[in-house]
Structures are given as C-alpha cells and as structure tokens.
Amino acid sequence: MEHSKNGDEEKHTCFDVNDYTIIKEGKAQILMHPTNQVFYNKTQVNNRDMSIAVLRTFISQRKLEHEAMLAKRSKTDPKIPDDSVSEMKPPADSVQHNGISNDGCELLEEMSRDEPSSISDVRTRKLRRKDVELKPARVLEALSASGLRALRYAREVEGIGLVVALDNDKVSVEACRRNIRFNGSVACSKLESHLADARVYMLTHPKEFDVVDLDPYGSPSVFLDSAVQSVVDGGILMCTATDLAVLCGGNGEVCYSKYGSYPLRGKYCHEMALRILLACIESHANRYKRYIVPVLTVHMDFYVRAFVRIYSSASAMKNTPLKLSYVYQCTGCDSFHLQPVGRTILKNNSLRYHPGFGPTVPQDCSDCGKKFNMGGPIWSAPIHDQEWVAAILADVKSMKEQYPAYDRICAVLTAISEELPDIPLFLSLHNISATLKCTSPSAVMFRSAVINAGYRTSGTHVNPLGLKTDAPMHTIWDIMRCWVKNHPVKAQPSQHPGSVILAKEPVLQANFAQAVASLSKAKAKKVARFLPNPERHWGPKLRASRQITERILKMLVGIGR
C-alpha cells in the first residue's frame, strides 16, 4: 500500500504512485502510466482554461438571475411576516407523506384541505421558497478519458455540487477513478465516474444537468441530440468540434451528412465552421421545442468550441429561421453574400413568419461576372454575448495565477471583445489584393478608407488578417480601385476577375487618411491578441488506444527532422 499526500490530507491508494508520472494542471493532478493508455493532451490546456473561465461566469450569472427571479416573485406575492411563518410548524407525522417529502405536491394538497386558507397560503409560499432555492450546479462531462477536466471543474470552480464523468472505455474509467482518489477528499465528494455510453446516459437524464461538456475526438454530431435534452432550462452546453477538415470544406458531403450544412472553402472557413456548429446545435434543440443563445464561440488551435445556453419555448423557437442564412460565394473574386432563411412581417398587430426573399444575387457576379457557389445554412446571428465576454475577461485577469494558459486565453478573449457582433464572416485583405494582383494596403489604411466611407470595421479572433465590415462588396471594390490607381498593376487577361473589376470606374472616391477608430484599442495599448504556438508541431495527439504503425512512425520521424 502506497501513501501519497495532497495538501494537508493523507490518503491511502491501492496503487503504487511510483509506477506513474504525476502531471499537474491547475489544482488537479493526474497519474499517467508509461504506456499512455489514456493520453494527456497538453494542447487542450487552452480549451480547459477557457471552459473554466466560462463556467465561473455562468455560476455567477446563474446566481444573479436567480436573485432577480426571487425579487420579481416577491413583488407579486403579498408580504408575509416572518413570525407568522415560524409559528407554523408541520405536524410530527408530516416529515414524509406517502413517500413524498414535505415539499411535495401531495402534502400541499393535504394541508390545503385540512387548514384555513390563510394558514395554507403561508405554508404554500414557504414551501415554494424551498422549491426555488438555488442548488449547486451539476456538471456532466460526457467524454472524460483521464478525468482531468472534471477534476479541474470540481477543484477550481466554486458553486459546483457534483461533476459526473462518463466514458465507455473501461481503461479510461479506471484511470479516472484512480485520479479522483489521488486528488483527495474534495474530488471524492464532488466527482462521480461511470462506465456508460454518453448518449444513453444523457437521454435517460433529461433536463438534469446545469452544464454539459462535450469534448469528443472528432465530430460531436452524434452526441448533440441527447445533449440538448440533458441540459436544464437556462443551462449551458459546451461543445468542441475537432474535425475542421470536414467543417472547413475538405469533405463537403461529409459535413452535410454530419451537420446538415454545406461548407465553403473561403478565407473565412474557420468562422463558417463555428457558425455551422451553432446551426447544427440549434437544429437539434428545435426538435424538442428548445433553442440556443450563444455566449461565446471560439476558434483556437485545431478546433472550434461553442458555449451556448439552452432554453425551452415553442414561441421563441419560431425565430430560428431569422438566425440562419445561406452563403453565396463568387468563384472568381471570392465576394460573398448572405441569404436569410426566414423573415417576419407585422400584420394586424400580429407577427407572421415567412420564407426569406431571394435570390440576393444574380446568376453571375455583378463584380467579376463569374458564378456563385452556395453553402449553408449557417448561424448568421451574433456568436458572442459581449457582456459575457467582458465578464469572462475580467474574471481571467483577476485570477491570473489560476490559469496555466492565461496568456493565450486572454489574447483570444481580447480579440473577441473587439469584434463587430452583428457581422457574419469576414474579408481577407490579402485575398482581395491577390484577386487584383496588386500590392496590399496596410490594414490601418484599408480600415480608415472603410470608416471614412461611413461604415464600421473590426478585426476577428479567427484570423489576424481578417476584417469584419458592414460595407457592401461594391464599396470594398471601389476602395481597391482607388488604391490601384495610385499603385498600378501589370496588365492581366481581359477575362481575369481582377481585370473585370478594375475595368469599372469607382463610384466612391476612397479617403485613405487615417481614422481614429482604424487602430485596435488593444493594439494601441500593445496588448497581445495573437500568440504563436508555444512549441513546434502544436496539435492533437493520436486517438486513444490507436496503434502507431510503421508508416505513421516514419511520418513522425520525418516531421521531427
């Protein structure tokens, strides 16, 4: 029997710690076996830190919403003196009534029959207050592996009552339980590990968890239907998709089969991946008269991660078509246009829902004359709640020492805080310049021209060279036409998209004088927004239990040279 120590507490374990490597992340520690049966994915520290930051904000927001609900309820219910409530003591045999505790519906009905209405009302309101008492949050980690994420949730986030860690691999569950014991009494009191299929478990526990975390190796699509049913009203679903090759257009037909949306291979493909994931989650939620409200959606490293709150409302669910759009992307100049799926009209003081007007584009691109590819539908409503982003960022900065990946998540959140929330997708200045075969203006000059033309612009956390703007594409091309007049280009074939665009005279005379808002506030303060990878070959490891073949070994050796 080996003795190990965690903090001030001695605990006995039924394994020899010397047989394992101890890995520490945040306040959690896990034991890694040399055979690496349940791998530790170092690159996911950014994911785990971001999730903890969002979870802390959710716990705080949940408490505020509960207090607001109680305040609203107290205004509608008559005031009851405290002494009148304290004098009302239940009879000795009312602790349990037909198997129902004294806050059950059957007991309320029994009391109301036997007592005067005033006394019954007092007790009913007292029991209602017990019913609406805010309980500690329940968290489900559907795919736990070694249990590191669940351990960090239990040990680092205040206000969590229970974390349930699931896995359908026996080795993973054994490792998770071993790590729970190794982390001491706090982990043991808050953490449960079960060998179960996450889909079945979530389906058999509907609306039971305040937080559901999906972080699969690959696509989360097979888990979404059960996940949206397992979250309580107002709870939060945290979902990762690592199959970016599929989501970004590498296999459009596979993406459509998994997510119900067709991707386009534009420079904005990673943001489109985010929006495809959100549209897919919304589609699954709608089947159960539920809908989502995104609070934060990020692209980091090799994956996309969505944090969405889930609510139930048959009437609010009707707004879903207003939040979805198809995308038309020109095959010549990469101009893109959005086609909303639905629209509303007000008729006789009643809101009616209708299909969206279309088409928004002609058969041939009005800028270069080429055809359009059509993708989607994607989520075209905001993908972040800027109040949440500000709260998360403030919390991260106030607890810097508790985030191992502080620099990275702070940089990502800073970039997100500056994004235009209501502009789907973005332009690539270098891509626009490549279409015209011209030298590229600086980002500050281009932004200034857009702002001076009366439009808004911002960066995007997805791409350091991306620019979000509400300026229409013909205005963008007018700005570039004015730029090319002062920076001539070599002649191109007349049918080339750039030649067709430059052959037209600009309607707008661009003003490239530097605008005050053209420089990012974070950049002006020299706050980092985009950081390099911390080491070479930063990315995911092989799937757990996968055998390394001779071919893969040769490939890895070649990469390492």
PDB file of C-alpha atoms in Angstrom, residues 244 246-250 261-277 297-299 304 325-339 361 371-379 383 419 423-432 459-469 473 477:
ATOM      1  CA  LEU A 244     -12.021  21.081 -39.021  1.00  0.00           C
ATOM      2  CA  VAL A 246     -14.689  18.452 -42.672  1.00  0.00           C
ATOM      3  CA  LEU A 247     -16.160  21.712 -41.337  1.00  0.00           C
ATOM      4  CA  CYS A 248     -13.896  23.875 -43.497  1.00  0.00           C
ATOM      5  CA  GLY A 249     -14.812  22.306 -46.828  1.00  0.00           C
ATOM      6  CA  GLY A 250     -12.386  19.421 -47.228  1.00  0.00           C
ATOM      7  CA  SER A 261     -24.844  22.284 -43.743  1.00  0.00           C
ATOM      8  CA  TYR A 262     -22.563  22.623 -46.753  1.00  0.00           C
ATOM      9  CA  PRO A 263     -19.229  24.411 -46.099  1.00  0.00           C
ATOM     10  CA  LEU A 264     -17.389  26.773 -48.448  1.00  0.00           C
ATOM     11  CA  ARG A 265     -13.631  26.989 -48.795  1.00  0.00           C
ATOM     12  CA  GLY A 266     -13.272  30.739 -48.299  1.00  0.00           C
ATOM     13  CA  LYS A 267     -10.729  32.542 -46.162  1.00  0.00           C
ATOM     14  CA  TYR A 268     -13.472  32.764 -43.542  1.00  0.00           C
ATOM     15  CA  CYS A 269     -13.813  28.952 -43.403  1.00  0.00           C
ATOM     16  CA  HIS A 270     -12.959  28.674 -39.697  1.00  0.00           C
ATOM     17  CA  GLU A 271     -15.634  31.174 -38.719  1.00  0.00           C
ATOM     18  CA  MET A 272     -18.046  29.388 -41.041  1.00  0.00           C
ATOM     19  CA  ALA A 273     -17.162  26.190 -39.140  1.00  0.00           C
ATOM     20  CA  LEU A 274     -18.219  27.910 -35.900  1.00  0.00           C
ATOM     21  CA  ARG A 275     -21.484  29.003 -37.445  1.00  0.00           C
ATOM     22  CA  ILE A 276     -22.203  25.569 -38.935  1.00  0.00           C
ATOM     23  CA  LEU A 277     -21.740  24.021 -35.485  1.00  0.00           C
ATOM     24  CA  THR A 297     -17.807  30.769 -29.637  1.00  0.00           C
ATOM     25  CA  VAL A 298     -14.099  30.462 -30.351  1.00  0.00           C
ATOM     26  CA  HIS A 299     -11.651  29.046 -32.838  1.00  0.00           C
ATOM     27  CA  VAL A 304     -13.798  25.196 -32.618  1.00  0.00           C
ATOM     28  CA  SER A 325     -28.604  32.201 -43.695  1.00  0.00           C
ATOM     29  CA  TYR A 326     -27.267  30.646 -46.857  1.00  0.00           C
ATOM     30  CA  VAL A 327     -23.979  31.942 -48.238  1.00  0.00           C
ATOM     31  CA  TYR A 328     -23.217  32.726 -51.890  1.00  0.00           C
ATOM     32  CA  GLN A 329     -19.510  32.910 -52.671  1.00  0.00           C
ATOM     33  CA  CYS A 330     -18.202  34.022 -56.056  1.00  0.00           C
ATOM     34  CA  THR A 331     -15.829  31.539 -57.692  1.00  0.00           C
ATOM     35  CA  GLY A 332     -13.882  34.393 -59.290  1.00  0.00           C
ATOM     36  CA  CYS A 333     -13.373  37.238 -56.821  1.00  0.00           C
ATOM     37  CA  ASP A 334     -14.399  35.486 -53.547  1.00  0.00           C
ATOM     38  CA  SER A 335     -17.099  38.077 -52.851  1.00  0.00           C
ATOM     39  CA  PHE A 336     -19.744  36.622 -50.559  1.00  0.00           C
ATOM     40  CA  HIS A 337     -23.383  37.462 -49.882  1.00  0.00           C
ATOM     41  CA  LEU A 338     -25.854  36.148 -47.287  1.00  0.00           C
ATOM     42  CA  GLN A 339     -29.405  34.986 -47.932  1.00  0.00           C
ATOM     43  CA  VAL A 361     -27.557  37.657 -56.026  1.00  0.00           C
ATOM     44  CA  LYS A 371     -20.691  32.022 -60.980  1.00  0.00           C
ATOM     45  CA  PHE A 372     -21.524  31.557 -57.307  1.00  0.00           C
ATOM     46  CA  ASN A 373     -21.105  28.566 -55.028  1.00  0.00           C
ATOM     47  CA  MET A 374     -23.850  28.193 -52.433  1.00  0.00           C
ATOM     48  CA  GLY A 375     -23.194  26.990 -48.881  1.00  0.00           C
ATOM     49  CA  GLY A 376     -25.003  26.767 -45.582  1.00  0.00           C
ATOM     50  CA  PRO A 377     -27.262  27.204 -43.846  1.00  0.00           C
ATOM     51  CA  ILE A 378     -25.091  28.811 -41.180  1.00  0.00           C
ATOM     52  CA  TRP A 379     -25.832  30.675 -37.952  1.00  0.00           C
ATOM     53  CA  ILE A 383     -21.969  34.233 -31.934  1.00  0.00           C
ATOM     54  CA  GLU A 419     -15.205  42.028 -32.924  1.00  0.00           C
ATOM     55  CA  ILE A 423     -21.345  40.892 -38.863  1.00  0.00           C
ATOM     56  CA  PRO A 424     -21.158  37.260 -40.060  1.00  0.00           C
ATOM     57  CA  LEU A 425     -17.901  36.124 -41.722  1.00  0.00           C
ATOM     58  CA  PHE A 426     -15.038  38.406 -42.755  1.00  0.00           C
ATOM     59  CA  LEU A 427     -12.845  39.596 -45.610  1.00  0.00           C
ATOM     60  CA  SER A 428      -9.183  38.868 -46.146  1.00  0.00           C
ATOM     61  CA  LEU A 429      -7.296  41.957 -47.292  1.00  0.00           C
ATOM     62  CA  HIS A 430      -4.507  39.836 -48.757  1.00  0.00           C
ATOM     63  CA  ASN A 431      -7.010  37.720 -50.665  1.00  0.00           C
ATOM     64  CA  ILE A 432      -8.684  40.813 -52.120  1.00  0.00           C
ATOM     65  CA  GLY A 459     -10.737  42.526 -36.703  1.00  0.00           C
ATOM     66  CA  THR A 460     -11.633  38.928 -35.930  1.00  0.00           C
ATOM     67  CA  HIS A 461     -10.151  36.458 -33.455  1.00  0.00           C
ATOM     68  CA  VAL A 462     -10.225  33.742 -36.126  1.00  0.00           C
ATOM     69  CA  ASN A 463      -7.625  35.282 -38.430  1.00  0.00           C
ATOM     70  CA  PRO A 464      -5.125  38.079 -37.701  1.00  0.00           C
ATOM     71  CA  LEU A 465      -5.512  39.270 -41.317  1.00  0.00           C
ATOM     72  CA  GLY A 466      -9.327  39.122 -41.319  1.00  0.00           C
ATOM     73  CA  LEU A 467     -11.518  42.230 -41.405  1.00  0.00           C
ATOM     74  CA  LYS A 468     -15.182  42.359 -40.482  1.00  0.00           C
ATOM     75  CA  THR A 469     -17.217  45.175 -42.005  1.00  0.00           C
ATOM     76  CA  MET A 473     -18.773  44.366 -51.647  1.00  0.00           C
ATOM     77  CA  TRP A 477     -14.002  47.042 -54.656  1.00  0.00           C
TER      78      TRP A 477
END
